[in-house]
Tab-separated table of C-alpha atoms (C1' of nucleotides) in Angstrom:
chain	number	residue	atom	x	y	z
A	192	MET	CA	70.634	89.669	78.586
A	193	THR	CA	71.621	90.689	82.051
A	194	LEU	CA	75.024	91.540	83.382
A	195	ALA	CA	76.127	88.694	85.512
A	196	TYR	CA	78.872	90.479	87.473
A	197	PRO	CA	78.466	94.219	87.186
A	198	LEU	CA	80.503	94.790	90.316
A	199	SER	CA	82.977	91.971	89.973
A	200	ASP	CA	86.518	92.451	91.109
A	201	PRO	CA	88.886	92.930	88.177
A	202	ARG	CA	91.441	90.657	89.785
A	203	THR	CA	89.152	87.718	90.386
A	204	ALA	CA	87.158	88.268	87.216
A	205	PRO	CA	88.214	86.285	84.163
A	206	PRO	CA	90.974	88.114	82.282
A	207	ALA	CA	89.765	90.791	79.920
A	208	ALA	CA	89.661	88.400	77.025
A	209	ALA	CA	86.652	90.173	75.586
A	210	LEU	CA	88.465	93.480	75.454
A	211	THR	CA	91.491	91.876	73.891
A	212	GLU	CA	89.281	90.234	71.319
A	213	ALA	CA	87.457	93.470	70.586
A	214	PHE	CA	90.783	95.179	70.031
A	215	GLU	CA	91.957	92.394	67.736
A	216	ARG	CA	88.727	92.346	65.817
A	217	LEU	CA	87.930	96.040	65.556
A	218	GLY	CA	91.202	97.729	66.347
A	219	VAL	CA	93.245	99.623	63.818
A	220	ARG	CA	96.942	99.191	64.334
A	221	MET	CA	98.950	102.400	64.469
A	222	ALA	CA	102.651	103.064	64.799
A	223	TYR	CA	104.164	106.120	66.456
A	224	ALA	CA	107.678	107.493	66.506
A	225	ARG	CA	109.451	108.485	69.693
A	226	ASP	CA	107.820	111.584	71.256
A	227	GLU	CA	104.993	111.592	68.776
A	228	GLU	CA	101.646	112.719	70.146
A	229	ILE	CA	98.858	110.154	70.152
A	230	TYR	CA	96.215	112.523	71.425
A	231	ALA	CA	96.364	116.012	72.869
A	232	GLN	CA	95.029	117.177	76.176
A	233	ASP	CA	91.457	118.467	75.811
A	234	ASP	CA	90.964	116.360	72.694
A	235	GLU	CA	87.690	114.559	72.517
A	236	ALA	CA	88.013	111.128	74.096
A	237	GLU	CA	86.470	109.160	71.296
A	238	LEU	CA	89.029	106.369	70.961
A	239	LEU	CA	90.338	103.618	73.158
A	240	TYR	CA	93.924	102.389	72.938
A	241	ARG	CA	95.932	99.317	73.779
A	242	VAL	CA	99.721	99.086	73.772
A	243	VAL	CA	101.138	96.409	71.476
A	244	ARG	CA	104.778	97.471	71.483
A	245	GLY	CA	106.736	100.186	73.264
A	246	VAL	CA	105.819	102.505	76.134
A	247	ILE	CA	103.291	105.355	76.340
A	248	ARG	CA	103.322	108.355	78.637
A	249	THR	CA	100.330	110.526	79.547
A	250	SER	CA	100.898	114.056	80.735
A	251	ARG	CA	99.249	117.360	81.376
A	252	VAL	CA	100.799	120.790	81.068
A	253	THR	CA	99.317	123.699	82.972
A	254	ALA	CA	98.909	127.205	81.593
A	255	ASP	CA	102.140	128.350	83.225
A	256	GLY	CA	104.169	125.439	81.884
A	257	ARG	CA	104.265	123.045	84.806
A	258	ARG	CA	104.037	119.464	83.654
A	259	GLN	CA	102.629	116.425	85.408
A	260	VAL	CA	103.090	112.960	84.001
A	261	GLY	CA	99.972	110.907	84.657
A	262	ASP	CA	101.322	107.462	84.089
A	263	PHE	CA	103.352	105.135	81.919
A	264	TYR	CA	101.649	102.368	79.964
A	265	TYR	CA	103.349	99.162	78.896
A	266	VAL	CA	102.530	96.323	76.513
A	267	GLY	CA	99.015	95.036	77.142
A	268	ASP	CA	97.840	98.122	79.025
A	269	VAL	CA	94.708	99.939	77.924
A	270	PHE	CA	94.820	103.727	77.932
A	271	GLY	CA	92.657	106.602	76.766
A	272	LEU	CA	89.889	105.804	79.262
A	273	GLU	CA	88.980	109.141	80.764
A	274	PRO	CA	86.254	110.219	83.129
A	275	GLY	CA	84.846	112.954	80.928
A	276	PRO	CA	84.070	113.650	77.290
A	277	ASP	CA	87.611	114.786	76.605
A	278	HIS	CA	91.149	113.947	77.601
A	279	ARG	CA	92.516	115.754	80.623
A	280	PHE	CA	95.912	114.269	79.856
A	281	ALA	CA	97.712	114.015	76.528
A	282	ALA	CA	99.310	110.752	75.417
A	283	GLU	CA	102.690	110.529	73.739
A	284	ALA	CA	104.886	107.705	72.547
A	285	LEU	CA	107.729	107.472	75.028
A	286	THR	CA	109.554	105.062	72.760
A	287	GLU	CA	108.838	104.064	69.222
A	288	CYS	CA	105.681	102.034	69.583
A	289	GLU	CA	102.610	100.390	68.181
A	290	VAL	CA	99.056	100.548	69.504
A	291	GLN	CA	95.644	99.213	68.633
A	292	VAL	CA	92.888	101.787	68.391
A	293	VAL	CA	89.138	101.312	68.637
A	294	ARG	CA	86.401	103.912	68.266
A	295	ARG	CA	84.246	104.030	71.337
A	296	ALA	CA	81.274	103.927	69.013
A	297	SER	CA	82.497	100.643	67.496
A	298	MET	CA	82.986	99.293	70.974
A	299	ARG	CA	79.373	100.080	71.652
A	300	ALA	CA	78.336	97.965	68.689
A	301	VAL	CA	79.734	94.824	70.277
A	302	ALA	CA	78.915	95.844	73.826
A	303	GLY	CA	75.903	93.591	73.865
A	304	ASP	CA	78.479	91.172	75.096
A	305	ALA	CA	78.428	91.743	78.811
A	306	GLU	CA	81.988	90.590	79.046
A	307	VAL	CA	83.260	93.559	77.068
A	308	ASP	CA	81.436	95.868	79.357
A	309	ARG	CA	82.834	94.250	82.443
A	310	ALA	CA	86.290	94.510	80.985
A	311	ILE	CA	85.897	98.225	80.535
A	312	LEU	CA	84.780	98.636	84.118
A	313	ALA	CA	87.757	96.550	85.159
A	314	ALA	CA	90.131	98.713	83.143
A	315	THR	CA	88.634	101.824	84.681
A	316	GLN	CA	89.130	100.360	88.121
A	317	ARG	CA	92.749	99.507	87.406
A	318	GLU	CA	93.177	103.097	86.338
A	319	MET	CA	91.688	104.175	89.633
A	320	GLU	CA	94.108	102.011	91.546
A	321	ARG	CA	97.094	103.593	89.816
A	322	LEU	CA	95.694	107.002	90.634
A	323	GLN	CA	95.230	106.113	94.293
A	324	ASP	CA	98.820	104.993	94.546
A	325	HIS	CA	99.948	108.139	92.837
A	326	VAL	CA	98.024	110.301	95.309
A	327	LEU	CA	99.506	108.424	98.243
A	328	MET	CA	102.980	108.910	96.852
A	329	LEU	CA	102.658	112.593	96.011
A	330	GLY	CA	100.860	113.458	99.202
A	331	ARG	CA	103.051	111.888	101.788
A	332	LYS	CA	106.366	110.545	100.510
A	333	SER	CA	109.772	112.233	100.503
A	334	ALA	CA	111.842	112.555	97.335
A	335	ARG	CA	113.960	109.591	98.373
A	336	GLU	CA	110.895	107.451	98.968
A	337	ARG	CA	109.263	108.477	95.718
A	338	VAL	CA	112.293	107.529	93.686
A	339	ALA	CA	112.612	104.250	95.566
A	340	SER	CA	108.932	103.463	94.974
A	341	PHE	CA	109.321	104.188	91.317
A	342	LEU	CA	112.313	101.896	90.888
A	343	MET	CA	110.526	99.267	92.926
A	344	SER	CA	107.489	99.306	90.685
A	345	LEU	CA	109.625	99.137	87.582
A	346	ALA	CA	111.719	96.273	88.861
A	347	GLY	CA	108.687	94.507	90.278
A	348	GLY	CA	110.657	91.701	91.852
A	349	HIS	CA	112.737	91.079	88.764
A	350	GLU	CA	116.224	90.019	89.842
A	351	GLY	CA	118.298	90.959	86.792
A	352	GLN	CA	118.921	94.256	85.069
A	353	VAL	CA	115.894	96.366	84.334
A	354	ASP	CA	115.478	98.762	81.476
A	355	LEU	CA	114.478	102.343	82.269
A	356	PRO	CA	112.461	103.452	79.256
A	357	MET	CA	112.059	107.070	80.365
A	358	GLY	CA	114.525	109.879	80.935
A	359	ARG	CA	115.084	111.764	84.173
A	360	GLN	CA	112.733	114.574	83.228
A	361	ASP	CA	109.827	112.171	82.764
A	362	MET	CA	110.566	110.503	86.085
A	363	ALA	CA	110.698	113.903	87.751
A	364	ASP	CA	107.403	115.014	86.259
A	365	TYR	CA	105.764	111.783	87.309
A	366	LEU	CA	107.122	111.989	90.832
A	367	GLY	CA	106.406	115.670	91.347
A	368	LEU	CA	110.098	116.515	91.702
A	369	THR	CA	112.785	118.289	89.695
A	370	ILE	CA	115.215	116.486	87.459
A	371	GLU	CA	118.113	117.430	89.727
A	372	THR	CA	116.457	115.997	92.805
A	373	VAL	CA	115.720	112.749	90.996
A	374	SER	CA	119.321	112.526	89.880
A	375	ARG	CA	120.615	113.177	93.388
A	376	MET	CA	118.367	110.523	94.904
A	377	LEU	CA	119.495	107.982	92.337
A	378	THR	CA	123.106	108.790	93.098
A	379	GLN	CA	122.364	108.477	96.789
A	380	LEU	CA	120.634	105.102	96.462
A	381	GLN	CA	123.491	103.893	94.338
A	382	GLY	CA	126.014	105.134	96.875
A	383	GLU	CA	124.259	103.014	99.492
A	384	GLN	CA	124.476	99.973	97.222
A	385	ILE	CA	120.720	99.629	97.272
A	386	VAL	CA	120.588	99.884	93.526
A	387	GLU	CA	123.182	99.892	90.777
A	388	PHE	CA	123.222	101.784	87.482
A	389	PRO	CA	125.552	100.331	84.842
A	390	SER	CA	124.235	103.059	82.581
A	391	SER	CA	121.737	105.855	83.118
A	392	ARG	CA	118.985	103.852	81.438
A	393	ARG	CA	119.535	100.504	83.073
A	394	PHE	CA	119.604	99.399	86.688
A	395	GLN	CA	119.590	96.461	89.015
A	396	VAL	CA	118.267	96.200	92.555
A	397	ARG	CA	120.922	95.081	95.049
A	398	LYS	CA	119.167	95.347	98.394
A	399	TRP	CA	115.532	94.461	97.999
A	400	THR	CA	114.607	94.810	101.639
A	401	ALA	CA	116.152	98.258	101.872
A	402	LEU	CA	114.384	99.393	98.728
A	403	GLU	CA	111.119	97.910	99.888
A	404	ALA	CA	111.407	99.630	103.246
A	405	LEU	CA	111.856	102.965	101.493
A	406	ALA	CA	109.042	102.356	99.049
A	407	GLU	CA	106.831	101.525	102.045
B	203	MET	CA	69.112	93.064	76.416
B	204	THR	CA	72.136	95.023	75.322
B	205	LEU	CA	73.772	97.956	76.989
B	206	ALA	CA	72.862	101.006	75.030
B	207	TYR	CA	75.584	103.315	76.352
B	208	PRO	CA	78.374	101.322	77.943
B	209	LEU	CA	80.855	104.120	77.381
B	210	SER	CA	78.536	107.050	77.800
B	211	ASP	CA	79.822	110.160	79.414
B	212	PRO	CA	78.574	110.505	82.997
B	213	ARG	CA	77.925	114.189	82.476
B	214	THR	CA	75.757	113.863	79.393
B	215	ALA	CA	74.134	110.639	80.498
B	216	PRO	CA	70.809	110.892	82.299
B	217	PRO	CA	71.313	111.410	86.029
B	218	ALA	CA	71.951	108.258	87.992
B	219	ALA	CA	68.299	107.795	88.743
B	220	ALA	CA	68.703	104.044	88.631
B	221	LEU	CA	71.373	104.115	91.312
B	222	THR	CA	69.322	106.438	93.426
B	223	GLU	CA	66.367	104.150	93.050
B	224	ALA	CA	68.414	101.088	93.878
B	225	PHE	CA	69.631	102.815	97.024
B	226	GLU	CA	66.100	103.800	97.978
B	227	ARG	CA	64.724	100.362	97.291
B	228	LEU	CA	67.491	98.150	98.652
B	229	GLY	CA	69.495	100.441	100.858
B	230	VAL	CA	69.616	100.180	104.603
B	231	ARG	CA	69.757	103.525	106.282
B	232	MET	CA	72.514	103.948	108.837
B	233	ALA	CA	73.452	106.802	111.138
B	234	TYR	CA	76.951	107.550	112.344
B	235	ALA	CA	78.268	109.840	114.999
B	236	ARG	CA	81.054	112.329	114.395
B	237	ASP	CA	84.373	110.515	113.826
B	238	GLU	CA	82.748	107.111	113.781
B	239	GLU	CA	84.289	104.631	111.398
B	240	ILE	CA	82.097	103.407	108.554
B	241	TYR	CA	84.620	100.947	107.221
B	242	ALA	CA	88.289	100.353	107.945
B	243	GLN	CA	91.140	100.347	105.494
B	244	ASP	CA	91.769	96.814	104.200
B	245	ASP	CA	88.184	95.818	104.994
B	246	GLU	CA	86.457	93.834	102.330
B	247	ALA	CA	84.679	96.159	99.922
B	248	GLU	CA	81.335	94.447	99.986
B	249	LEU	CA	79.032	97.426	100.419
B	250	LEU	CA	78.229	100.556	98.509
B	251	TYR	CA	77.285	103.794	100.239
B	252	ARG	CA	75.451	106.976	99.492
B	253	VAL	CA	75.465	110.083	101.650
B	254	VAL	CA	72.041	111.213	102.797
B	255	ARG	CA	73.069	113.722	105.450
B	256	GLY	CA	76.426	115.004	106.673
B	257	VAL	CA	79.933	114.676	105.278
B	258	ILE	CA	82.198	111.638	104.925
B	259	ARG	CA	85.988	111.523	104.803
B	260	THR	CA	88.103	108.705	103.398
B	261	SER	CA	91.673	108.321	104.572
B	262	ARG	CA	94.613	105.993	104.658
B	263	VAL	CA	97.245	105.759	107.375
B	264	THR	CA	100.645	104.282	106.553
B	265	ALA	CA	102.602	101.981	108.817
B	266	ASP	CA	104.654	104.857	110.207
B	267	GLY	CA	101.632	106.985	110.941
B	268	ARG	CA	101.470	109.335	107.990
B	269	ARG	CA	97.915	110.033	106.995
B	270	GLN	CA	96.466	110.904	103.614
B	271	VAL	CA	92.882	111.981	103.239
B	272	GLY	CA	91.471	110.589	99.992
B	273	ASP	CA	88.441	112.759	99.595
B	274	PHE	CA	85.387	114.302	101.181
B	275	TYR	CA	81.898	113.152	100.207
B	276	TYR	CA	78.790	115.282	100.477
B	277	VAL	CA	75.045	114.649	100.261
B	278	GLY	CA	74.206	112.646	97.168
B	279	ASP	CA	77.746	111.346	96.617
B	280	VAL	CA	78.364	107.645	96.296
B	281	PHE	CA	81.393	106.251	98.083
B	282	GLY	CA	82.891	102.870	98.866
B	283	LEU	CA	83.596	102.093	95.202
B	284	GLU	CA	87.118	100.745	95.188
B	285	PRO	CA	89.268	99.230	92.509
B	286	GLY	CA	90.057	96.045	94.367
B	287	PRO	CA	88.407	93.474	96.618
B	288	ASP	CA	89.084	95.559	99.688
B	289	HIS	CA	89.199	99.161	100.780
B	290	ARG	CA	92.530	100.907	100.406
B	291	PHE	CA	91.064	103.862	102.270
B	292	ALA	CA	88.968	103.882	105.417
B	293	ALA	CA	85.764	105.922	105.608
B	294	GLU	CA	84.749	107.940	108.633
B	295	ALA	CA	81.908	110.265	109.453
B	296	LEU	CA	83.351	113.763	109.426
B	297	THR	CA	80.160	115.141	110.901
B	298	GLU	CA	77.215	113.353	112.364
B	299	CYS	CA	75.645	111.786	109.307
B	300	GLU	CA	73.321	109.348	107.676
B	301	VAL	CA	74.057	107.046	104.757
B	302	GLN	CA	72.269	104.446	102.674
B	303	VAL	CA	74.049	101.130	102.350
B	304	VAL	CA	73.604	98.421	99.737
B	305	ARG	CA	75.291	95.035	99.511
B	306	ARG	CA	77.129	94.668	96.253
B	307	ALA	CA	75.482	91.308	95.948
B	308	SER	CA	72.025	92.890	96.200
B	309	MET	CA	73.027	95.393	93.583
B	310	ARG	CA	73.872	92.505	91.319
B	311	ALA	CA	70.351	91.187	91.721
B	312	VAL	CA	68.849	94.266	90.104
B	313	ALA	CA	71.722	94.848	87.696
B	314	GLY	CA	69.722	93.427	84.857
B	315	ASP	CA	68.719	96.994	84.491
B	316	ALA	CA	71.424	98.407	82.270
B	317	GLU	CA	70.835	101.809	83.724
B	318	VAL	CA	72.075	100.727	87.123
B	319	ASP	CA	75.196	99.412	85.558
B	320	ARG	CA	75.847	102.573	83.653
B	321	ALA	CA	75.360	104.553	86.812
B	322	ILE	CA	78.047	102.530	88.538
B	323	LEU	CA	80.473	103.121	85.705
B	324	ALA	CA	79.595	106.803	85.867
B	325	ALA	CA	80.256	106.886	89.597
B	326	THR	CA	83.577	105.162	89.067
B	327	GLN	CA	84.497	107.714	86.450
B	328	ARG	CA	83.585	110.606	88.704
B	329	GLU	CA	85.844	109.025	91.280
B	330	MET	CA	88.613	108.912	88.718
B	331	GLU	CA	88.147	112.563	87.906
B	332	ARG	CA	88.536	113.527	91.555
B	333	LEU	CA	91.698	111.452	91.720
B	334	GLN	CA	93.157	113.093	88.625
B	335	ASP	CA	92.581	116.516	90.100
B	336	HIS	CA	94.143	115.386	93.332
B	337	VAL	CA	97.258	114.148	91.542
B	338	LEU	CA	97.583	117.398	89.645
B	339	MET	CA	97.323	119.339	92.859
B	340	LEU	CA	99.726	117.261	94.905
B	341	GLY	CA	102.254	116.941	92.123
B	342	ARG	CA	102.671	120.503	91.013
B	343	LYS	CA	101.010	123.066	93.236
B	344	SER	CA	102.506	125.120	96.046
B	345	ALA	CA	100.962	125.207	99.516
B	346	ARG	CA	99.327	128.532	98.759
B	347	GLU	CA	97.831	127.195	95.543
B	348	ARG	CA	96.616	124.013	97.176
B	349	VAL	CA	94.782	125.865	99.893
B	350	ALA	CA	93.322	128.278	97.343
B	351	SER	CA	92.144	125.366	95.162
B	352	PHE	CA	90.546	123.737	98.136
B	353	LEU	CA	88.610	126.822	99.154
B	354	MET	CA	87.641	127.356	95.543
B	355	SER	CA	86.200	123.874	95.215
B	356	LEU	CA	84.304	124.238	98.467
B	357	ALA	CA	82.876	127.620	97.564
B	358	GLY	CA	82.148	126.538	93.994
B	359	GLY	CA	80.940	129.912	92.850
B	360	HIS	CA	78.721	130.422	95.859
B	361	GLU	CA	78.684	134.091	96.755
B	362	GLY	CA	77.710	133.966	100.411
B	363	GLN	CA	79.343	132.411	103.436
B	364	VAL	CA	80.446	128.843	103.069
B	365	ASP	CA	80.619	126.261	105.795
B	366	LEU	CA	83.914	124.445	106.318
B	367	PRO	CA	82.900	121.032	107.610
B	368	MET	CA	86.436	119.795	108.306
B	369	GLY	CA	89.128	120.929	110.680
B	370	ARG	CA	92.605	122.107	109.756
B	371	GLN	CA	94.165	118.684	110.240
B	372	ASP	CA	91.831	117.111	107.702
B	373	MET	CA	92.518	119.862	105.207
B	374	ALA	CA	96.239	119.406	105.736
B	375	ASP	CA	96.076	115.652	105.251
B	376	TYR	CA	94.041	116.099	102.112
B	377	LEU	CA	96.393	118.717	100.702
B	378	GLY	CA	99.614	116.918	101.621
B	379	LEU	CA	100.666	119.697	104.006
B	380	THR	CA	100.989	120.228	107.741
B	381	ILE	CA	98.352	121.858	109.829
B	382	GLU	CA	100.614	124.827	110.515
B	383	THR	CA	101.223	125.490	106.843
B	384	VAL	CA	97.510	125.354	106.093
B	385	SER	CA	96.856	127.793	108.892
B	386	ARG	CA	99.534	130.179	107.657
B	387	MET	CA	98.219	130.108	104.109
B	388	LEU	CA	94.702	130.836	105.313
B	389	THR	CA	95.967	133.752	107.353
B	390	GLN	CA	97.887	134.971	104.334
B	391	LEU	CA	94.918	134.763	101.961
B	392	GLN	CA	92.817	136.545	104.520
B	393	GLY	CA	95.449	139.239	104.929
B	394	GLU	CA	95.237	139.863	101.197
B	395	GLN	CA	91.459	140.190	101.422
B	396	ILE	CA	91.047	137.330	98.973
B	397	VAL	CA	89.006	135.422	101.473
B	398	GLU	CA	87.497	136.221	104.823
B	399	PHE	CA	87.015	134.017	107.869
B	400	PRO	CA	84.383	135.227	110.330
B	401	SER	CA	85.131	132.065	112.266
B	402	SER	CA	87.573	129.231	111.709
B	403	ARG	CA	84.824	127.042	110.240
B	404	ARG	CA	83.160	129.559	107.976
B	405	PHE	CA	84.449	131.694	105.144
B	406	GLN	CA	83.496	133.895	102.259
B	407	VAL	CA	85.341	134.559	99.030
B	408	ARG	CA	86.063	138.258	98.480
B	409	LYS	CA	88.191	138.291	95.338
B	410	TRP	CA	87.088	135.537	92.998
B	411	THR	CA	89.513	136.318	90.224
B	412	ALA	CA	92.474	136.315	92.580
B	413	LEU	CA	91.407	133.027	94.104
B	414	GLU	CA	90.757	131.500	90.706
B	415	ALA	CA	94.161	132.611	89.457
B	416	LEU	CA	95.794	130.857	92.402
B	417	ALA	CA	93.701	127.744	92.044
B	418	GLU	CA	94.759	127.658	88.383
C	263	DC	C1'	84.739	130.805	135.453
C	264	DG	C1'	87.885	127.405	134.277
C	265	DA	C1'	89.307	123.412	131.375
C	266	DG	C1'	90.283	121.445	126.998
C	267	DG	C1'	90.940	121.127	122.200
C	268	DG	C1'	91.632	123.240	118.008
C	269	DA	C1'	93.911	127.157	115.636
C	270	DT	C1'	97.442	130.520	115.176
C	271	DT	C1'	101.983	132.443	115.540
C	272	DG	C1'	107.005	132.347	116.124
C	273	DA	C1'	111.825	130.642	115.631
C	274	DT	C1'	114.562	127.503	113.543
C	275	DA	C1'	115.810	123.265	110.909
C	276	DC	C1'	115.592	120.729	106.894
C	277	DG	C1'	114.498	119.287	102.231
C	278	DT	C1'	113.839	120.469	97.744
C	279	DC	C1'	114.298	123.921	94.094
C	280	DT	C1'	116.962	127.086	91.338
C	281	DC	C1'	120.654	128.533	88.706
C	282	DA	C1'	125.030	127.477	86.921
C	283	DA	C1'	128.740	124.667	85.483
C	284	DA	C1'	130.849	120.462	84.382
C	285	DG	C1'	130.594	115.617	82.914
C	286	DC	C1'	129.369	112.040	79.829
C	287	DA	C1'	127.367	109.774	76.145
C	288	DT	C1'	125.919	109.700	71.203
C	289	DG	C1'	126.112	110.931	66.525
C	290	DT	C1'	128.037	113.701	62.559
C	291	DG	C1'	131.225	115.518	59.324
C	292	DG	C1'	135.946	116.215	58.296
D	2	DC	C1'	139.476	107.678	63.406
D	3	DC	C1'	139.279	111.989	65.540
D	4	DA	C1'	137.093	116.561	66.679
D	5	DC	C1'	133.329	118.587	67.734
D	6	DA	C1'	128.441	119.592	68.535
D	7	DT	C1'	124.340	118.191	70.945
D	8	DG	C1'	121.413	116.634	74.489
D	9	DC	C1'	120.966	114.371	78.721
D	10	DT	C1'	122.787	113.651	83.361
D	11	DT	C1'	125.358	114.777	87.318
D	12	DT	C1'	127.305	117.869	90.692
D	13	DG	C1'	127.706	122.175	93.332
D	14	DA	C1'	126.325	126.448	95.948
D	15	DG	C1'	122.852	129.057	97.597
D	16	DA	C1'	117.912	130.519	98.037
D	17	DC	C1'	113.418	129.398	99.213
D	18	DG	C1'	109.414	126.954	100.956
D	19	DT	C1'	107.589	123.885	104.074
D	20	DA	C1'	108.192	121.083	108.302
D	21	DT	C1'	109.160	120.874	113.102
D	22	DC	C1'	108.899	122.133	117.804
D	23	DA	C1'	107.091	125.106	121.134
D	24	DA	C1'	104.278	128.657	122.990
D	25	DT	C1'	100.173	131.321	122.962
D	26	DC	C1'	95.604	132.307	121.640
D	27	DC	C1'	90.793	131.575	121.150
D	28	DC	C1'	86.509	129.396	121.184
D	29	DT	C1'	83.351	126.076	123.076
D	30	DC	C1'	81.511	123.635	126.547
D	31	DG	C1'	80.941	122.072	131.156
DNA sequence: CGAGGGATTGATACGTCTCAAAGCATGTGG
DNA sequence: CCACATGCTTTGAGACGTATCAATCCCTCG
């Protein structure tokens, strides 16, 4: 059997129904408590994961203690896909959560289905897109712009109040800033009525155009 | 026919002979002059490229003129693989160069060969690895460390003199710094005898351990 | 030999980090 | 129900690193 669309675009390709099905069929369901480690950095990357409930954070800590958050994964997202044989980033449960886990080897067993394979390529490409955005942000944006971009991506056009699942330290480590700088930028944006924080873990966008302009 | 290794590790998998062959068989050979554009940002990503001679640079310019260099590609590297339907980064010839080009559609025609498909996944994963390293660098390293990392990756253990194919501006835009800061860091590293520049486009590592320590 | 473009150096401004303290929630035991 | 401890967030003052602007240098090429 040949692969019909080995280079298909993940956004025009049919949704990754095959992956979802593989997870449902082969996946073991696991629950993790807040801050529990799902896999460690430099662990062998033998499993594939899919978020069912809660939020996941990937991060890497350097020898001298600096920490970089790779990304945050929400319900439906696949994570654990790494370029090499082992994980360069660790994964932890940001909130209490539930994930489906599949052995890569098991995945192989059903991979005769070209659709599964395409879905994995698609997931890898989505991962790449996140990484590209991250590079653009870290390379060229100011603290103010980074924080604005982050809020923008969380709100994603949603008009009402949005939940902020992560603390300031996680935001800082994702954005390549310190916790104090993040806090100051949030205060600043709030002072300009661009965004409003009823509590530190909940916000609402007030001036979309202003936020968008900052996020670029 | 099933895919034997849909999730195989690109580093343990057999070299991408299938891709190479596909490029040789189907690829059109193109030559570009220094600074010539190969594709523009937001162009449709319909072609796949492989460097035969010279060096390629990918970059993205934001609305207000800030520029981020995505990466540099050397002989044998595949570029043009993007997550979406169009290029988020433009590609330009850094030096005079030659590349092989293949239509994605043509690639599809020979994709019945599972090996070709695996090779594309492998290339995508290599791309992802570069991006992860880039994020780590931009997020948490100082100017000094960034420049050291860059020289380290260029030298790659090579004892003799190494050619620097790009100018200071390109280095700066890759490292998320200004040209002046890059220049100062180079002068500094040279002052400490860690590295030596016989000319501005040629260098030699003098103290590997010191450079490695900085590069992390 | 002179012109032009890239690279370096210098002086200063600005943004972000650092260190320290205070504020504000949340939960616990009295 | 209050008092207090704890952890996270905010605020402040000052130090530090990188950017900015401007001038000079140097190499290459005509």
